[in-house]
C-alpha cells in the first residue's frame, strides 16, 4: 500500500507551496519549496478516494499506522550547526523531496519569498510526515533563534524524541545548551548527530568530550568516523562492526555500501571497533541491570558473541530512560551519514506509547490533544496543527477547547504527508493532525471531545493526583501546560498607515497573537497608541515584516525600548477606603495591607491573608482582591513597568453589604499603589547572557567594546582557533549588536544571547534612565 501512495504522490503534477510565516524557520521551508512547482495549496488537497482507489483497508494502515511505528521527532541545534541541511537530506532520502537543495543559495530563498509575496498565499509547514523503512515519522520544525525559544519549547512539548545536531568542529555551543535544557525539562529522549565531519577542524573526540562535559550527558558511541576533515569518507557502525562507505561519485549520497569489518582487509579498524564495541557494552551494562545480567551471564567470556539486536534493545532502553545518548556522525552537506541517522531514529527513539504522559489515564481514551501551531491561510482560514495524545479526530467533529472554554467544529482533517496535504477520514492517538475550520483555537490550547469529558477527566485528575493537580479552576487542572510564556523584553509602538487602517492592523495583530502567544499587544491608555511587546529585536522585526507581507499593511514602528521592571526595597503598610454611591447603591470598602520585598524573580505577587480576613471570605471577594493586587502590580510607580519580587499581605478588610467586586478590586488596587509609592524603589533591567565566538585577532577589540557596554566577562575559553567569551550584558546596551560585532570583526565573529535575569540598576544609571524616560512617559 505504501508503494501505492508513493506512486500517487510522485505522479501527481500539482505540488503545493508550503509557506514561510516565520522567517527563522524559513530556510528549511524554502529549501523544501524550491523542490516543488509553485501551485497554491488549495488545489492540492488530495481527497481519499482519488488517492487510493477502493483500497480503503490498506489506506488505514498508511494513514493510521500502528502506534508503535510512529516517531514524533524534532531536530534541535545551535545556529548554523546544519539543522536545515540535515533536514533537507532526511526529506530527500525518505522520498519527501525529489532533489537536493543547497542552503547557501541565498537567491533561491529570496526568490521564493518574492513569489510568495506575489501570490499572497500563506501556508506554512510546522510538521512534515514521511515514512522510513515502515515507520511513520512526523518531523516537527523547531526554530533555532533564541528569540523563538518559546516556539522551540512549544514544539518540544509535542515531541516524543529529538535529534540534536552539532557542528563537529565546535562541539556544544550556547544555543545547544539552551535547547538541551529545554529538552531535559520535557524529558525528551535524544540522539546526537555530530555533523560537519568533513569540515577542517572537525574533531569527533573533541565534540564527544564537550557533550560529556558541558551537557553532563553520557555519550554512547554507536559510530566512529572514517577520517576527519577532508579525509572523511564514511562511518563505522560499532554495534554491527560494519564499515559504511559512500560512493565518492554519487552526487546525492544515496549510493553507499555496508560491509562487515574483516580481519583480512581491515585488521586495525576491526581491532579499534571491537574495543569501541566492548566499551559500549560495558557502558550500557553499567546503566541497565537487565543487560548487565545478560552480558555477565551468557556472554561474559566473549562480547563478540553478543548479537547486535540485544545490544540495540539495551541501548534503546537507556536512551528512553535518558540515562545516556547515542552519538552518530556524518556530513549532511557531503551527503554522508544521514541514512544511518534515520535508522537510529526508528530504532532508538520512542513511539508515542512509550512516553509516560501522566494525564493520559484521566481521559480514559477520550480525545485529548494539544494545538501547537496555528497558521493563517488566506483561502482556508486558520489551520491548526494538533498533537493527538488520546482518542481520535475526524472531520465535522465538534471539539471542546479547555483554555477558551468554547466548543467548535473541525471541518476538514489533513495529513501533511510527503508533498501533499492529504485529506483523511480520521486520525488516532500518537499522530500529528492538521485541522481546518477551528476559528477560536490558539497555539497552546488543550482540546477535549466535550466539556463533560473534560470535567470528568478533571475529576479523575483530582482523585488520582490528589493535591498535586489541585488548581483554582477545575478545567485548569487539565491544561497541557509546560510552556510558560516568558514576559517580553522589548516593546515599541506600532502605527497603521492611516487611522482608517487601524481595524485592519488590529485584525492582523489578533491573528498573529493566536499563532504566537509570546507576542503581546497593548493599548497605551495615555496616547491611544498600539504597543507591540516581543522577545527580541528579531521577533519584532519579523512581526513587522509579516504584517506587511501577509496582511498588506505598511506600518510604522516607534523606537525599540527595553521592558524594565521595578521592585521595592522595604516593607510598607497602607490603608484605603473607597466609598461611592452609584444610583441608590452604596459601595464601601476599607482595606489595610502591607507590601514587602521577597525573592521570587516573578511578576506574580505572593498573596497572604491575615487569619481574620481569610475566615469566611467569599470566593468572589477573594478573586476581586487578587485581581486588584495583580492589576496594581502591573504598573509600578517609577516607570509604569511590572513590579516583581513583592508579597502583599492583606491585614484587614471591611466590605459593606452590597458592594460590588469591581469596587473591591479598585480599592485594593489603589491601596497597593499608595503603598508602592511610599516604599523605596528600584528599577530592574533585563540582563542578557552573552556568548561571543571570535578569532584571537579580534579578541581585545570585542572585550573593549563589551566593557563600554557595562558587560561583565565570566570566562574566556579556547576552542580550536577561536576564543569563546561568555558573560553578561544589560539588554539596553546590546541593541543592534549584530551590526556592531560584524563591523568590529569584519564579519568573522558570531554571538548568542539569552535572557538571564532581571537585575537592579546601579543608582547612577537608574537616575539617567528615569531622567530620560520622564520625557517619554506620555508616549508610553
Ligand atoms: N562543511 C560542512 N558544512 C555544512 C554541513 N552542513 C551544513 N553546512 C553548512 O553550514 C552552514 C549552515 O547550515 P544550515 O543547514 O543552514 O544550518 P542551520 O543549523 O539550519 O542554521 P540556522 O537555520 O541558521 O540555525 C551552511 O553554510 C551549510 O552549507 C556539513 O556537513 N559540512
PDB file of C-alpha atoms in Angstrom, residues 131-340:
ATOM      1  CA  UNK A 131       7.871   7.084   6.025  1.00  0.00           C
ATOM      2  CA  UNK A 132      11.185   5.404   6.642  1.00  0.00           C
ATOM      3  CA  UNK A 133      11.504   1.639   6.429  1.00  0.00           C
ATOM      4  CA  UNK A 134       7.946   1.003   7.564  1.00  0.00           C
ATOM      5  CA  UNK A 135       7.911   3.698  10.247  1.00  0.00           C
ATOM      6  CA  UNK A 136       5.819   6.860  10.153  1.00  0.00           C
ATOM      7  CA  UNK A 137       7.967   9.826  11.086  1.00  0.00           C
ATOM      8  CA  UNK A 138       6.456  13.219  11.929  1.00  0.00           C
ATOM      9  CA  UNK A 139       9.264  15.722  11.764  1.00  0.00           C
ATOM     10  CA  UNK A 140       8.317  18.785  13.764  1.00  0.00           C
ATOM     11  CA  UNK A 141      10.048  22.004  12.916  1.00  0.00           C
ATOM     12  CA  UNK A 142      11.861  23.776  15.758  1.00  0.00           C
ATOM     13  CA  UNK A 143      13.317  27.215  15.035  1.00  0.00           C
ATOM     14  CA  UNK A 144      16.866  27.928  16.105  1.00  0.00           C
ATOM     15  CA  UNK A 145      16.994  31.587  17.098  1.00  0.00           C
ATOM     16  CA  UNK A 146      16.825  32.465  20.752  1.00  0.00           C
ATOM     17  CA  UNK A 147      14.017  34.985  20.141  1.00  0.00           C
ATOM     18  CA  UNK A 148      11.904  31.970  19.348  1.00  0.00           C
ATOM     19  CA  UNK A 149      12.752  29.984  22.452  1.00  0.00           C
ATOM     20  CA  UNK A 150       9.076  29.818  23.280  1.00  0.00           C
ATOM     21  CA  UNK A 151       8.359  28.392  19.857  1.00  0.00           C
ATOM     22  CA  UNK A 152      11.069  25.782  20.384  1.00  0.00           C
ATOM     23  CA  UNK A 153       9.559  24.871  23.726  1.00  0.00           C
ATOM     24  CA  UNK A 154       6.098  24.641  22.326  1.00  0.00           C
ATOM     25  CA  UNK A 155       7.353  22.244  19.682  1.00  0.00           C
ATOM     26  CA  UNK A 156       9.340  20.232  22.201  1.00  0.00           C
ATOM     27  CA  UNK A 157       6.122  19.788  24.143  1.00  0.00           C
ATOM     28  CA  UNK A 158       4.690  17.649  21.341  1.00  0.00           C
ATOM     29  CA  UNK A 159       7.824  15.682  20.506  1.00  0.00           C
ATOM     30  CA  UNK A 160       8.489  12.163  21.692  1.00  0.00           C
ATOM     31  CA  UNK A 161      12.157  12.273  20.723  1.00  0.00           C
ATOM     32  CA  UNK A 162      14.744  14.596  19.231  1.00  0.00           C
ATOM     33  CA  UNK A 163      17.918  14.659  17.193  1.00  0.00           C
ATOM     34  CA  UNK A 164      20.475  17.163  18.466  1.00  0.00           C
ATOM     35  CA  UNK A 165      22.721  18.306  15.616  1.00  0.00           C
ATOM     36  CA  UNK A 166      26.213  19.594  16.435  1.00  0.00           C
ATOM     37  CA  UNK A 167      28.955  21.178  14.369  1.00  0.00           C
ATOM     38  CA  UNK A 168      31.727  18.612  14.955  1.00  0.00           C
ATOM     39  CA  UNK A 169      34.347  21.345  14.844  1.00  0.00           C
ATOM     40  CA  UNK A 170      32.631  23.370  17.585  1.00  0.00           C
ATOM     41  CA  UNK A 171      31.030  20.760  19.848  1.00  0.00           C
ATOM     42  CA  UNK A 172      28.439  22.083  22.276  1.00  0.00           C
ATOM     43  CA  UNK A 173      27.602  25.746  21.631  1.00  0.00           C
ATOM     44  CA  UNK A 174      25.460  28.243  23.555  1.00  0.00           C
ATOM     45  CA  UNK A 175      22.115  27.582  21.907  1.00  0.00           C
ATOM     46  CA  UNK A 176      22.681  23.817  22.080  1.00  0.00           C
ATOM     47  CA  UNK A 177      22.874  24.169  25.835  1.00  0.00           C
ATOM     48  CA  UNK A 178      19.610  26.102  25.932  1.00  0.00           C
ATOM     49  CA  UNK A 179      17.649  23.639  23.808  1.00  0.00           C
ATOM     50  CA  UNK A 180      19.237  20.711  25.620  1.00  0.00           C
ATOM     51  CA  UNK A 181      17.990  22.110  28.924  1.00  0.00           C
ATOM     52  CA  UNK A 182      14.540  22.588  27.425  1.00  0.00           C
ATOM     53  CA  UNK A 183      14.551  19.002  26.196  1.00  0.00           C
ATOM     54  CA  UNK A 184      15.608  17.890  29.702  1.00  0.00           C
ATOM     55  CA  UNK A 185      12.681  19.793  31.129  1.00  0.00           C
ATOM     56  CA  UNK A 186      10.265  17.955  28.853  1.00  0.00           C
ATOM     57  CA  UNK A 187      12.119  14.649  29.417  1.00  0.00           C
ATOM     58  CA  UNK A 188      12.716  14.049  25.722  1.00  0.00           C
ATOM     59  CA  UNK A 189      14.982  11.155  24.737  1.00  0.00           C
ATOM     60  CA  UNK A 190      17.661  12.275  22.285  1.00  0.00           C
ATOM     61  CA  UNK A 191      20.200  11.145  19.712  1.00  0.00           C
ATOM     62  CA  UNK A 192      23.255  13.292  18.948  1.00  0.00           C
ATOM     63  CA  UNK A 193      24.416  13.774  15.368  1.00  0.00           C
ATOM     64  CA  UNK A 194      27.917  15.194  15.003  1.00  0.00           C
ATOM     65  CA  UNK A 195      27.567  16.939  11.674  1.00  0.00           C
ATOM     66  CA  UNK A 196      30.232  18.645   9.543  1.00  0.00           C
ATOM     67  CA  UNK A 197      32.738  15.801   9.965  1.00  0.00           C
ATOM     68  CA  UNK A 198      34.155  16.908   6.596  1.00  0.00           C
ATOM     69  CA  UNK A 199      34.980  20.407   7.855  1.00  0.00           C
ATOM     70  CA  UNK A 200      38.570  21.420   8.543  1.00  0.00           C
ATOM     71  CA  UNK A 201      38.990  21.300  12.299  1.00  0.00           C
ATOM     72  CA  UNK A 202      36.247  18.694  12.788  1.00  0.00           C
ATOM     73  CA  UNK A 203      37.067  16.503  15.764  1.00  0.00           C
ATOM     74  CA  UNK A 204      34.897  13.574  16.809  1.00  0.00           C
ATOM     75  CA  UNK A 205      36.795  13.237  20.072  1.00  0.00           C
ATOM     76  CA  UNK A 206      36.518  16.930  20.946  1.00  0.00           C
ATOM     77  CA  UNK A 207      32.777  17.029  20.179  1.00  0.00           C
ATOM     78  CA  UNK A 208      32.106  13.895  22.241  1.00  0.00           C
ATOM     79  CA  UNK A 209      34.084  15.344  25.172  1.00  0.00           C
ATOM     80  CA  UNK A 210      32.106  18.561  25.040  1.00  0.00           C
ATOM     81  CA  UNK A 211      28.845  16.568  25.171  1.00  0.00           C
ATOM     82  CA  UNK A 212      30.185  14.802  28.242  1.00  0.00           C
ATOM     83  CA  UNK A 213      31.438  17.935  29.950  1.00  0.00           C
ATOM     84  CA  UNK A 214      29.031  20.665  29.002  1.00  0.00           C
ATOM     85  CA  UNK A 215      25.796  18.738  28.695  1.00  0.00           C
ATOM     86  CA  UNK A 216      26.702  16.344  31.503  1.00  0.00           C
ATOM     87  CA  UNK A 217      25.377  13.561  29.282  1.00  0.00           C
ATOM     88  CA  UNK A 218      26.758  10.060  28.813  1.00  0.00           C
ATOM     89  CA  UNK A 219      27.557   9.656  25.105  1.00  0.00           C
ATOM     90  CA  UNK A 220      27.176   6.154  23.645  1.00  0.00           C
ATOM     91  CA  UNK A 221      29.446   5.976  20.613  1.00  0.00           C
ATOM     92  CA  UNK A 222      27.445   3.943  18.119  1.00  0.00           C
ATOM     93  CA  UNK A 223      29.694   5.044  15.272  1.00  0.00           C
ATOM     94  CA  UNK A 224      33.284   6.052  14.632  1.00  0.00           C
ATOM     95  CA  UNK A 225      34.236   8.362  11.771  1.00  0.00           C
ATOM     96  CA  UNK A 226      36.320   7.074   8.870  1.00  0.00           C
ATOM     97  CA  UNK A 227      38.645  10.021   8.545  1.00  0.00           C
ATOM     98  CA  UNK A 228      38.071  13.621   9.626  1.00  0.00           C
ATOM     99  CA  UNK A 229      38.027  16.914   7.728  1.00  0.00           C
ATOM    100  CA  UNK A 230      38.781  16.484   4.046  1.00  0.00           C
ATOM    101  CA  UNK A 231      39.618  12.799   4.635  1.00  0.00           C
ATOM    102  CA  UNK A 232      36.126  11.991   5.962  1.00  0.00           C
ATOM    103  CA  UNK A 233      34.625   9.259   3.807  1.00  0.00           C
ATOM    104  CA  UNK A 234      32.195   7.260   5.887  1.00  0.00           C
ATOM    105  CA  UNK A 235      31.460   5.775   9.280  1.00  0.00           C
ATOM    106  CA  UNK A 236      31.963   2.573  11.198  1.00  0.00           C
ATOM    107  CA  UNK A 237      28.850   1.004  12.707  1.00  0.00           C
ATOM    108  CA  UNK A 238      30.180  -0.066  16.109  1.00  0.00           C
ATOM    109  CA  UNK A 239      27.121  -2.123  17.066  1.00  0.00           C
ATOM    110  CA  UNK A 240      27.286  -4.310  13.935  1.00  0.00           C
ATOM    111  CA  UNK A 241      31.040  -3.977  13.314  1.00  0.00           C
ATOM    112  CA  UNK A 242      30.456  -2.760   9.780  1.00  0.00           C
ATOM    113  CA  UNK A 243      32.023  -0.169   7.543  1.00  0.00           C
ATOM    114  CA  UNK A 244      29.727   2.255   5.699  1.00  0.00           C
ATOM    115  CA  UNK A 245      31.332   3.899   2.684  1.00  0.00           C
ATOM    116  CA  UNK A 246      29.634   6.398   0.424  1.00  0.00           C
ATOM    117  CA  UNK A 247      30.319   6.259  -3.276  1.00  0.00           C
ATOM    118  CA  UNK A 248      32.542   9.306  -3.970  1.00  0.00           C
ATOM    119  CA  UNK A 249      30.999   9.604  -7.445  1.00  0.00           C
ATOM    120  CA  UNK A 250      27.414   9.724  -6.201  1.00  0.00           C
ATOM    121  CA  UNK A 251      26.208  13.311  -6.085  1.00  0.00           C
ATOM    122  CA  UNK A 252      23.283  12.692  -3.754  1.00  0.00           C
ATOM    123  CA  UNK A 253      24.732  10.187  -1.275  1.00  0.00           C
ATOM    124  CA  UNK A 254      22.043   7.584  -1.953  1.00  0.00           C
ATOM    125  CA  UNK A 255      24.668   5.117  -3.012  1.00  0.00           C
ATOM    126  CA  UNK A 256      26.643   3.633  -0.133  1.00  0.00           C
ATOM    127  CA  UNK A 257      27.914   0.176   0.807  1.00  0.00           C
ATOM    128  CA  UNK A 258      27.787  -1.528   4.177  1.00  0.00           C
ATOM    129  CA  UNK A 259      30.448  -4.206   4.637  1.00  0.00           C
ATOM    130  CA  UNK A 260      31.413  -6.259   7.676  1.00  0.00           C
ATOM    131  CA  UNK A 261      34.861  -5.428   9.030  1.00  0.00           C
ATOM    132  CA  UNK A 262      37.193  -8.344   8.330  1.00  0.00           C
ATOM    133  CA  UNK A 263      40.466  -9.365   9.871  1.00  0.00           C
ATOM    134  CA  UNK A 264      41.936  -9.841   6.435  1.00  0.00           C
ATOM    135  CA  UNK A 265      41.106  -6.491   4.895  1.00  0.00           C
ATOM    136  CA  UNK A 266      40.805  -4.148   7.928  1.00  0.00           C
ATOM    137  CA  UNK A 267      42.776  -5.598  10.847  1.00  0.00           C
ATOM    138  CA  UNK A 268      43.468  -2.260  12.549  1.00  0.00           C
ATOM    139  CA  UNK A 269      39.980  -0.886  12.130  1.00  0.00           C
ATOM    140  CA  UNK A 270      38.469  -4.167  13.304  1.00  0.00           C
ATOM    141  CA  UNK A 271      40.601  -4.033  16.450  1.00  0.00           C
ATOM    142  CA  UNK A 272      39.634  -0.435  17.134  1.00  0.00           C
ATOM    143  CA  UNK A 273      35.938  -1.172  16.521  1.00  0.00           C
ATOM    144  CA  UNK A 274      35.983  -4.272  18.743  1.00  0.00           C
ATOM    145  CA  UNK A 275      37.448  -2.171  21.546  1.00  0.00           C
ATOM    146  CA  UNK A 276      34.826   0.522  20.987  1.00  0.00           C
ATOM    147  CA  UNK A 277      32.060  -2.119  20.972  1.00  0.00           C
ATOM    148  CA  UNK A 278      33.329  -3.718  24.174  1.00  0.00           C
ATOM    149  CA  UNK A 279      33.489  -0.305  25.827  1.00  0.00           C
ATOM    150  CA  UNK A 280      29.949   0.421  24.631  1.00  0.00           C
ATOM    151  CA  UNK A 281      28.688  -2.900  26.019  1.00  0.00           C
ATOM    152  CA  UNK A 282      30.285  -2.185  29.400  1.00  0.00           C
ATOM    153  CA  UNK A 283      28.890   1.319  29.444  1.00  0.00           C
ATOM    154  CA  UNK A 284      25.345   0.142  28.675  1.00  0.00           C
ATOM    155  CA  UNK A 285      25.637  -2.715  31.176  1.00  0.00           C
ATOM    156  CA  UNK A 286      26.538  -0.153  33.844  1.00  0.00           C
ATOM    157  CA  UNK A 287      23.320   1.694  33.121  1.00  0.00           C
ATOM    158  CA  UNK A 288      20.905  -1.188  32.584  1.00  0.00           C
ATOM    159  CA  UNK A 289      20.604  -4.085  35.025  1.00  0.00           C
ATOM    160  CA  UNK A 290      18.734  -6.372  32.651  1.00  0.00           C
ATOM    161  CA  UNK A 291      21.502  -6.021  30.077  1.00  0.00           C
ATOM    162  CA  UNK A 292      24.178  -6.407  32.727  1.00  0.00           C
ATOM    163  CA  UNK A 293      22.651  -9.763  33.740  1.00  0.00           C
ATOM    164  CA  UNK A 294      22.624 -10.894  30.131  1.00  0.00           C
ATOM    165  CA  UNK A 295      26.177  -9.826  29.403  1.00  0.00           C
ATOM    166  CA  UNK A 296      27.642 -11.169  32.599  1.00  0.00           C
ATOM    167  CA  UNK A 297      25.822 -14.474  32.211  1.00  0.00           C
ATOM    168  CA  UNK A 298      25.847 -15.761  28.697  1.00  0.00           C
ATOM    169  CA  UNK A 299      28.427 -13.527  27.061  1.00  0.00           C
ATOM    170  CA  UNK A 300      30.937 -12.716  29.767  1.00  0.00           C
ATOM    171  CA  UNK A 301      33.665 -14.713  28.042  1.00  0.00           C
ATOM    172  CA  UNK A 302      33.303 -13.153  24.658  1.00  0.00           C
ATOM    173  CA  UNK A 303      31.380  -9.962  23.930  1.00  0.00           C
ATOM    174  CA  UNK A 304      31.770 -10.686  20.210  1.00  0.00           C
ATOM    175  CA  UNK A 305      29.082 -13.336  20.536  1.00  0.00           C
ATOM    176  CA  UNK A 306      26.534 -10.844  21.815  1.00  0.00           C
ATOM    177  CA  UNK A 307      24.007 -10.332  18.972  1.00  0.00           C
ATOM    178  CA  UNK A 308      23.676  -6.767  17.700  1.00  0.00           C
ATOM    179  CA  UNK A 309      19.882  -6.801  18.295  1.00  0.00           C
ATOM    180  CA  UNK A 310      20.358  -7.472  22.002  1.00  0.00           C
ATOM    181  CA  UNK A 311      22.776  -4.572  22.276  1.00  0.00           C
ATOM    182  CA  UNK A 312      20.382  -2.343  20.316  1.00  0.00           C
ATOM    183  CA  UNK A 313      17.484  -3.240  22.591  1.00  0.00           C
ATOM    184  CA  UNK A 314      19.519  -2.283  25.637  1.00  0.00           C
ATOM    185  CA  UNK A 315      20.717   0.963  24.017  1.00  0.00           C
ATOM    186  CA  UNK A 316      17.094   1.759  23.274  1.00  0.00           C
ATOM    187  CA  UNK A 317      16.156   1.222  26.925  1.00  0.00           C
ATOM    188  CA  UNK A 318      18.866   3.563  28.247  1.00  0.00           C
ATOM    189  CA  UNK A 319      18.034   6.150  25.587  1.00  0.00           C
ATOM    190  CA  UNK A 320      14.383   6.077  26.595  1.00  0.00           C
ATOM    191  CA  UNK A 321      15.347   6.251  30.246  1.00  0.00           C
ATOM    192  CA  UNK A 322      17.521   9.240  29.301  1.00  0.00           C
ATOM    193  CA  UNK A 323      20.481   7.892  31.191  1.00  0.00           C
ATOM    194  CA  UNK A 324      22.642   8.096  28.053  1.00  0.00           C
ATOM    195  CA  UNK A 325      22.550   9.451  24.486  1.00  0.00           C
ATOM    196  CA  UNK A 326      23.539   7.561  21.328  1.00  0.00           C
ATOM    197  CA  UNK A 327      26.065   9.510  19.242  1.00  0.00           C
ATOM    198  CA  UNK A 328      26.341   9.258  15.456  1.00  0.00           C
ATOM    199  CA  UNK A 329      28.327  11.304  12.999  1.00  0.00           C
ATOM    200  CA  UNK A 330      28.411  12.388   9.384  1.00  0.00           C
ATOM    201  CA  UNK A 331      28.361  15.251   6.985  1.00  0.00           C
ATOM    202  CA  UNK A 332      24.950  16.353   5.808  1.00  0.00           C
ATOM    203  CA  UNK A 333      26.494  18.687   3.258  1.00  0.00           C
ATOM    204  CA  UNK A 334      28.587  15.912   1.719  1.00  0.00           C
ATOM    205  CA  UNK A 335      25.621  13.527   1.922  1.00  0.00           C
ATOM    206  CA  UNK A 336      27.214  11.082   4.337  1.00  0.00           C
ATOM    207  CA  UNK A 337      25.723   9.539   7.437  1.00  0.00           C
ATOM    208  CA  UNK A 338      22.113  10.684   7.170  1.00  0.00           C
ATOM    209  CA  UNK A 339      20.514   7.318   6.329  1.00  0.00           C
ATOM    210  CA  UNK A 340      22.020   5.607   9.417  1.00  0.00           C
TER     211      UNK A 340
END
